[in-house]
Structures are given as C-alpha cells and as structure tokens.
Amino acid sequence: MPAVTNRPINRKVVLVAHVTRMVGPEHFRIEEEPAREPGEGEVVVKTDTLSIDAFIRTSLNDEEGLHQQVPVGAAIVALGVGRVVESNAPGWDVGDAVSGPLCAQTYATLPTAMLQKIDPARPLSTYLGALGLTTGLTAYMGIRFVGEVKAGETVLVSGAAGAVGCMAAQIAKVLGARVIGLAGGSEKSAFLTGTLGLDGAIDYKGEDVDKRLKALAPDGIDVFFDNVGGELLDIALDNIRERGRVVICGAISQYNDQKHVRGPSLYLRLAERHARMEGFTVMHFAQHYGEAFAQLGQWLAEGRLTMPEQLEHGIDAFPGALRKLFEGGNIGKMLVKP
Ligand SMILES: NC(=O)c1ccc[n+]([C@@H]2O[C@H](COP(=O)([O-])OP(=O)(O)OC[C@H]3O[C@@H](n4cnc5c(N)ncnc54)[C@H](OP(=O)(O)O)[C@@H]3O)[C@@H](O)[C@H]2O)c1
C-alpha cells in the first residue's frame, strides 16, 4: 500500500517514447506523485496555466534537435505561470505569482533562481501570451531588431493567426507598416483582416499564394517574418524587394521530420536583390527584455495589441493541445489550464 502523505498530489505528463513524426497520445502518460518538498532556496508552485509552444515538439526527438531533448520517463518541458504554495526561500511568500519552466504538471518544486515574480494585478496568462518570452517578446525582437521594420514598409507574416505571428503582425502595424498575414483557412483570414485589422490575408490552404501575394503587394515585400518555412519561404523569397529582410523565427512545417528539413531553393534572390535572411531566438536579445516588456505593456494598455487565448482544460489535455499547433487547431495563444 502506498505511504499516506499529506503533501499535494502532483499530476504530470511524462514522455513514454520519443517522437519521430506527429505527436499523439501514445507518446505520453499521466503520472501522479506527492509534490517534492522544497529544499533550501526552493518553492512549490501550483500551476495556473501552461504555455503550449512549438519548441516543445522539437524537444521530443530521439536525437539532438533545435532544443535540449526530454528523456523518456521525464516530465514534458513547458513554460507556465502559477502561485507559490510552499516556500523555503527568504523573500518568496505563499501566494506570490511566478512564471518559469514549470513543466507539464500541476505542482513544480523549483529553485527560485529559475522563477520570476510577476504582477498578480494582470491575468497571469498575459505573461505567457502578449508579454510572454516565447510569444510577445519573441515577436518584438524579430520585428524590431532582426526585421528592422519601418513605417510604410510592406511586411508579410506566416503563421499569422498563431501566437507569435499574431503578435508580430500587430507590432508591425503599430510601427506603421502595411501587413499581410498568411494562415490556413477562411476563418483565420477573416480573423487577420477583421480582429487584427491587417491590410491583407492569404489562405495558404485554399488560395494560390504567389498569385495573391503579387496582387496584394505588386511591388514586393520588404520584410518576411517566417514562422513556417518550406514552400512559403520560397514564395516569399521570390517576392522580396531590394534590400528586403527575411526573418527566420521558426519553421513549424519542418519540425515533424527534422532529418529531412526542406531548405529554400530560391535563396539566390537574396543576392539578386541585395536582401538578407537572418535567424534568431528570443534569447539572443536578452539585453532588450526590459524594453520589450515595457513597450508591449504600454501598447496593450492602449488597446493597440490583442492576444486571443485558446484555453484547454485539465492536465490530460496537454498532449492534444500540443498536437493542435501542428494541425492548425488554434487561433492566438494556445494554453492549458490544469
Ligand atoms: N525564434 C524564437 O525564439 C521562437 C520563439 C517562440 C516560437 N518560435 C517559432 O514561432 C513559430 C510559431 O510558434 P507558436 O508557438 O506561436 O505557434 P502558433 O503559431 O500559435 O501555432 C502554430 C501554427 O502554425 C501553423 N502551422 C502548423 N503546421 C503548419 C504547416 N505544416 N504549414 C504551415 N503552417 C503550419 C498553424 O496555423 P495554420 O492554421 O495557419 O496552418 C498553427 O496554428 C514556430 O515556428 C516556433 O518555432 C520561435
């Protein structure tokens, strides 16, 4: 018989087998155990909300990929927000709101060095979406410092109805650019031109992207903010203007088969048009976190940015929510509330 404990029970999503293609229920199982007692300098956090990010998929391969790999038997990596329910760290009190790498579980025992205190006056999920490292901050760094978007320029964003894309498109609009979004399906196109107020939208699943892009931007595009890669990257390269910039934020179309990543075949357009292509991760711009955070917070308060949230409920919903990112099943930020 298991020992009786009065500790809170942690339910966590554990990796059962590495993933070679699409994630499915067969790759995960739920385990229960008492939440570990906090050591010196540690706290126990009760998870409020988890961020469903594309990078989670790239951490589930059987070999080194873009990110550190999750070992079989370990909890799935995930960023989250929550409240301290037990503290063994001076200055960290029960009730404090925090964000950090909580993993896909209902309670996390972590050193405070891995956590950040957040303002409980805002909905905590804001720190995963509009003000989140992997969402708002990523979009800000890519648009400002890699794409160097200027007023009057034409910007194309792929994955524009998703979390990063939706923020990148809106930030480019706030900076005075003309913005066209690429997304799958007519509902998402309507979201881009309606809710987000973009200047144009292309349904890459139902329309001839090159033809539509040439109609919407006959003089070409100055900046392509790419979340998707593959064929769409080639079409954008073909339409890039003199001195244009291609921002490689991600390539979600390639994450399910990273041994056979499709690279761009039209990269010589960069030479022809004195254009450049530059990749980045948000972590390369750590020196700008403070600025990005303050600026995004101000634009949010002014109502110039919006971040729709798609909430899935229960820790058991985590694997299905992750899969939805790869099937286009989300608009805005995908979150799980365990
Ligand atoms: N560089 C960085 O530091 C950094 C940080 C965070 C995220 N990222 C990158 O940002 C991108 C977006 O991530 P996110 O977490 O915000 O996810 P997201 O955009 O909220 O969700 C992913 C979206 O990608 C689209 N998609 C999925 N498979 C596709 C395919 N085969 N072809 C075309 N579109 C596809 C789907 O929309 P449709 O319905 O439109 O297909 C889906 O809704 C990812 O590439 C991610 O790796 C980079």
XYZ file of C-alpha atoms and ligand atoms in Angstrom:
386
model
C 0.000 0.000 0.000
C 1.421 3.447 -0.855
C 2.571 5.524 2.138
C -0.020 8.031 3.309
C 1.085 11.605 2.628
C -0.408 14.963 3.332
C 1.615 16.530 0.547
C -0.284 17.842 -2.503
C -0.501 15.306 -5.316
C 1.305 16.338 -8.494
C -0.123 15.081 -11.805
C 2.437 15.256 -14.598
C 2.635 14.468 -18.308
C 5.582 12.144 -18.896
C 7.271 11.142 -22.175
C 6.733 7.441 -22.933
C 8.555 7.270 -26.282
C 10.474 9.718 -28.426
C 8.510 11.207 -31.294
C 9.552 10.672 -34.906
C 6.623 12.352 -36.713
C 3.364 13.764 -35.351
C 2.793 13.748 -31.583
C -0.035 11.503 -30.411
C -1.461 10.088 -27.187
C 0.874 7.073 -27.492
C 3.862 9.286 -26.640
C 2.623 10.402 -23.233
C 1.190 9.143 -19.963
C -0.012 10.848 -16.802
C 1.799 10.021 -13.544
C 0.852 11.009 -10.014
C 3.189 11.514 -7.076
C 3.374 13.724 -3.969
C 4.868 17.133 -4.828
C 8.516 17.146 -3.730
C 9.256 19.100 -0.544
C 11.164 22.310 -1.235
C 14.866 22.274 -0.375
C 16.711 25.377 0.758
C 16.111 28.214 -1.718
C 13.205 26.365 -3.335
C 9.457 26.867 -3.533
C 6.496 24.705 -4.538
C 4.389 26.314 -7.261
C 0.817 25.318 -8.075
C 0.442 25.645 -11.831
C -2.187 28.111 -13.003
C -1.643 27.990 -16.781
C 0.815 26.268 -19.156
C 2.072 27.655 -22.457
C 1.794 25.345 -25.471
C 4.788 26.177 -27.647
C 6.155 24.763 -30.885
C 9.558 24.222 -29.239
C 8.022 21.509 -27.032
C 7.746 19.300 -30.137
C 11.411 19.820 -31.048
C 12.429 18.651 -27.554
C 10.779 15.246 -28.045
C 13.079 13.746 -30.702
C 15.415 10.813 -30.140
C 18.457 12.881 -31.006
C 19.706 16.425 -30.542
C 17.408 18.842 -32.309
C 16.827 22.552 -32.039
C 16.425 22.281 -28.276
C 17.542 20.134 -25.356
C 15.813 16.744 -25.501
C 13.378 15.415 -22.885
C 14.481 11.938 -21.678
C 11.925 9.108 -21.753
C 10.261 8.989 -18.327
C 10.698 12.709 -17.647
C 8.014 15.406 -17.465
C 7.465 17.345 -20.696
C 9.125 20.773 -20.749
C 6.753 23.721 -20.702
C 6.703 27.298 -19.526
C 3.984 28.244 -17.125
C 2.632 30.629 -14.534
C 1.376 29.820 -11.060
C 1.271 30.649 -7.364
C 3.709 29.736 -4.596
C 2.003 27.334 -2.188
C 5.030 26.434 -0.043
C 8.273 28.357 0.425
C 11.717 27.548 1.777
C 13.262 30.690 0.303
C 13.539 34.057 2.061
C 11.588 36.791 0.246
C 9.306 34.310 -1.558
C 5.901 34.060 0.062
C 2.901 31.804 -0.265
C 0.577 33.463 -2.780
C 3.344 35.075 -4.859
C 2.596 34.883 -8.592
C 5.503 33.484 -10.629
C 6.467 32.376 -14.134
C 9.101 29.901 -15.257
C 9.816 26.415 -16.642
C 7.144 24.651 -14.592
C 6.877 21.642 -16.995
C 3.627 19.879 -17.854
C 2.493 19.222 -14.290
C 0.154 20.542 -11.642
C 2.839 21.303 -8.996
C 6.505 22.187 -9.554
C 9.242 22.316 -6.897
C 11.927 24.639 -8.214
C 14.814 26.834 -7.052
C 13.742 30.467 -7.043
C 16.650 31.246 -9.395
C 14.580 29.569 -12.145
C 11.488 31.670 -11.467
C 10.411 35.250 -11.931
C 7.863 37.069 -9.848
C 5.039 38.525 -11.946
C 2.417 41.176 -11.283
C -0.768 39.476 -9.993
C -2.808 42.530 -10.996
C -2.743 41.290 -14.615
C -4.326 37.983 -15.688
C -1.400 35.580 -15.164
C -1.747 34.143 -18.677
C -0.665 37.531 -20.099
C 2.865 36.514 -19.066
C 2.661 33.554 -21.452
C 0.982 35.398 -24.330
C 1.337 39.089 -25.127
C 4.087 39.546 -22.506
C 5.466 36.005 -22.744
C 9.061 35.199 -23.612
C 8.120 32.766 -26.385
C 5.295 34.897 -27.759
C 5.196 38.694 -27.373
C 8.883 39.123 -26.630
C 9.895 36.820 -29.494
C 7.707 38.733 -31.945
C 9.063 42.075 -30.707
C 12.712 41.051 -31.097
C 12.125 39.641 -34.570
C 10.222 42.649 -35.885
C 12.338 45.365 -34.228
C 15.889 44.064 -34.217
C 16.036 41.437 -36.973
C 13.468 42.684 -39.478
C 14.093 46.346 -38.574
C 10.568 47.140 -39.779
C 9.949 50.782 -40.658
C 6.779 52.794 -41.239
C 5.482 52.489 -44.788
C 7.131 49.130 -45.460
C 5.237 46.028 -46.559
C 5.547 43.105 -44.159
C 4.431 39.512 -44.746
C 3.965 37.238 -41.707
C 3.459 33.458 -41.894
C 1.597 31.585 -39.166
C -0.059 34.972 -38.677
C -3.102 33.660 -36.790
C -0.895 31.793 -34.285
C 0.637 33.205 -31.116
C 3.967 34.639 -32.318
C 2.610 35.510 -35.769
C -0.388 37.353 -34.407
C 1.886 39.474 -32.200
C 4.485 40.049 -34.959
C 1.783 41.224 -37.367
C 0.267 43.617 -34.830
C 3.631 45.035 -33.756
C 4.497 45.704 -37.408
C 1.140 47.503 -37.781
C 1.793 49.626 -34.691
C 5.145 50.597 -36.227
C 3.296 51.862 -39.312
C 3.879 49.019 -41.752
C 1.418 47.581 -44.243
C 0.922 43.989 -43.093
C -0.244 40.874 -44.915
C -0.822 37.658 -42.977
C -0.609 34.042 -44.151
C -2.745 31.444 -42.379
C -4.687 28.273 -43.095
C -8.401 28.589 -43.813
C -11.003 31.295 -44.410
C -11.868 31.655 -40.690
C -8.260 32.587 -39.951
C -8.136 35.001 -42.921
C -11.235 36.726 -41.540
C -9.574 36.916 -38.104
C -6.487 38.565 -39.639
C -8.287 41.296 -41.547
C -11.187 41.643 -39.081
C -9.987 41.245 -35.484
C -6.348 42.175 -36.119
C -7.060 44.788 -38.801
C -4.303 43.606 -41.141
C -4.150 45.034 -44.646
C -4.458 41.656 -46.327
C -4.701 37.946 -45.627
C -3.866 34.895 -47.705
C -5.337 31.460 -47.010
C -2.343 29.317 -47.957
C -4.504 26.174 -47.885
C -7.166 27.444 -50.283
C -5.501 30.104 -52.444
C -2.620 30.414 -54.895
C -0.231 32.165 -52.509
C 2.144 33.585 -55.116
C -0.698 34.990 -57.230
C -2.480 36.530 -54.234
C 0.736 37.966 -52.855
C 1.553 39.596 -56.196
C -1.950 41.082 -56.239
C -1.719 42.390 -52.657
C 1.906 43.573 -52.903
C 2.687 44.220 -56.592
C 5.991 45.910 -55.676
C 7.055 43.027 -53.447
C 7.623 42.758 -49.705
C 10.222 44.496 -47.565
C 10.158 42.059 -44.667
C 9.079 38.428 -44.355
C 8.620 37.253 -40.747
C 8.641 33.481 -41.111
C 7.217 31.037 -38.588
C 6.539 28.246 -41.063
C 9.360 27.615 -43.593
C 9.078 25.161 -46.505
C 7.274 26.230 -49.664
C 6.001 29.521 -48.208
C 9.576 30.655 -47.600
C 10.410 30.140 -51.274
C 7.357 32.119 -52.386
C 8.315 34.967 -50.051
C 11.916 34.934 -51.315
C 10.614 35.203 -54.867
C 8.700 38.346 -53.863
C 11.350 40.008 -51.712
C 12.299 43.577 -52.622
C 15.706 45.203 -52.989
C 17.272 45.420 -49.519
C 14.496 43.215 -48.099
C 14.870 41.206 -44.874
C 13.760 37.634 -44.227
C 13.395 36.918 -40.508
C 13.695 33.221 -39.630
C 11.749 32.956 -36.386
C 10.826 29.311 -36.880
C 9.807 26.656 -39.400
C 6.916 24.713 -37.911
C 6.206 22.932 -41.221
C 9.550 21.155 -40.778
C 9.500 20.132 -37.100
C 7.838 16.745 -37.593
C 10.661 15.451 -39.796
C 13.830 17.230 -38.806
C 16.057 14.695 -40.543
C 14.724 15.928 -43.893
C 14.296 19.671 -43.456
C 13.363 21.370 -46.715
C 15.595 24.394 -47.241
C 14.820 27.313 -49.554
C 15.656 26.730 -53.205
C 15.235 30.398 -54.186
C 17.871 31.780 -51.846
C 19.732 33.378 -54.757
C 17.009 36.050 -54.750
C 18.937 37.371 -51.731
C 21.964 38.046 -53.920
C 19.929 39.394 -56.837
C 18.099 41.856 -54.583
C 20.757 42.712 -52.036
C 18.437 41.210 -49.437
C 19.307 39.299 -46.291
C 17.952 36.367 -44.317
C 18.671 36.167 -40.589
C 17.589 33.721 -37.925
C 17.276 34.389 -34.224
C 15.996 33.083 -30.934
C 14.498 35.395 -28.357
C 17.391 34.554 -26.028
C 19.824 36.363 -28.347
C 18.143 39.604 -27.313
C 18.136 39.248 -23.538
C 19.517 42.777 -23.200
C 16.252 44.083 -24.690
C 13.809 42.125 -22.476
C 13.129 45.125 -20.237
C 12.452 47.466 -23.141
C 10.256 44.930 -24.947
C 8.287 44.199 -21.810
C 7.644 47.883 -21.097
C 6.741 48.712 -24.706
C 4.406 45.741 -25.153
C 2.782 46.507 -21.793
C 2.130 50.081 -22.906
C 0.665 49.048 -26.281
C -1.542 46.509 -24.518
C -2.797 49.128 -22.080
C -3.512 51.466 -25.003
C -5.560 48.731 -26.688
C -3.204 48.601 -29.685
C -2.468 44.892 -29.225
C -4.803 41.994 -28.657
C -3.961 38.384 -27.879
C -6.780 35.872 -28.190
C -6.280 32.870 -25.927
C -7.382 29.336 -26.673
C -7.754 27.537 -23.341
C -7.832 23.759 -22.958
C -8.795 22.391 -19.543
C -7.130 19.703 -17.399
C -3.523 18.449 -17.450
C -4.729 15.455 -19.515
C -5.498 17.921 -22.333
C -1.807 18.845 -22.692
C -0.836 16.294 -25.419
C -3.893 17.102 -27.538
C -3.286 20.828 -27.200
C 0.304 20.372 -28.384
C -0.874 18.404 -31.395
C -3.319 21.163 -32.342
C -0.387 23.548 -33.019
C 0.698 21.185 -35.798
C -2.791 20.793 -37.222
C -3.625 24.487 -37.234
C -6.203 23.974 -34.485
C -5.538 27.252 -32.706
C -6.150 30.955 -33.127
C -3.875 33.085 -30.963
C -2.143 31.671 -27.900
C -2.722 28.010 -27.061
C -2.821 27.449 -23.293
C -3.645 24.623 -20.906
C -5.232 25.260 -17.523
C -4.508 22.193 -15.413
N 12.917 32.185 -32.530
C 12.373 32.070 -31.325
O 12.963 32.429 -30.292
C 10.998 31.483 -31.220
C 10.292 31.535 -30.001
C 8.980 31.024 -29.966
C 8.419 30.481 -31.122
N 9.158 30.441 -32.267
C 8.586 29.889 -33.510
O 7.413 30.599 -33.810
C 6.559 29.777 -34.613
C 5.137 29.851 -34.074
O 5.100 29.224 -32.786
P 3.860 29.396 -31.808
O 4.244 28.697 -30.551
O 3.474 30.817 -31.781
O 2.737 28.518 -32.503
P 1.390 29.046 -33.154
O 1.757 29.934 -34.293
O 0.459 29.526 -32.122
O 0.772 27.685 -33.724
C 1.336 27.081 -34.796
C 0.605 27.440 -36.113
O 1.459 27.080 -37.186
C 0.696 26.744 -38.312
N 1.208 25.513 -38.915
C 1.375 24.311 -38.321
N 1.862 23.422 -39.210
C 1.984 24.086 -40.374
C 2.428 23.704 -41.685
N 2.845 22.459 -41.954
N 2.431 24.650 -42.659
C 2.002 25.901 -42.404
N 1.579 26.317 -41.200
C 1.564 25.415 -40.207
C -0.751 26.536 -37.834
O -1.548 27.592 -38.332
P -2.297 27.481 -39.776
O -3.697 27.051 -39.469
O -2.188 28.853 -40.298
O -1.584 26.452 -40.586
C -0.666 26.642 -36.314
O -1.780 27.262 -35.746
C 7.180 28.381 -34.586
O 7.907 28.178 -35.778
C 8.129 28.446 -33.402
O 9.180 27.543 -33.501
C 10.416 30.927 -32.331
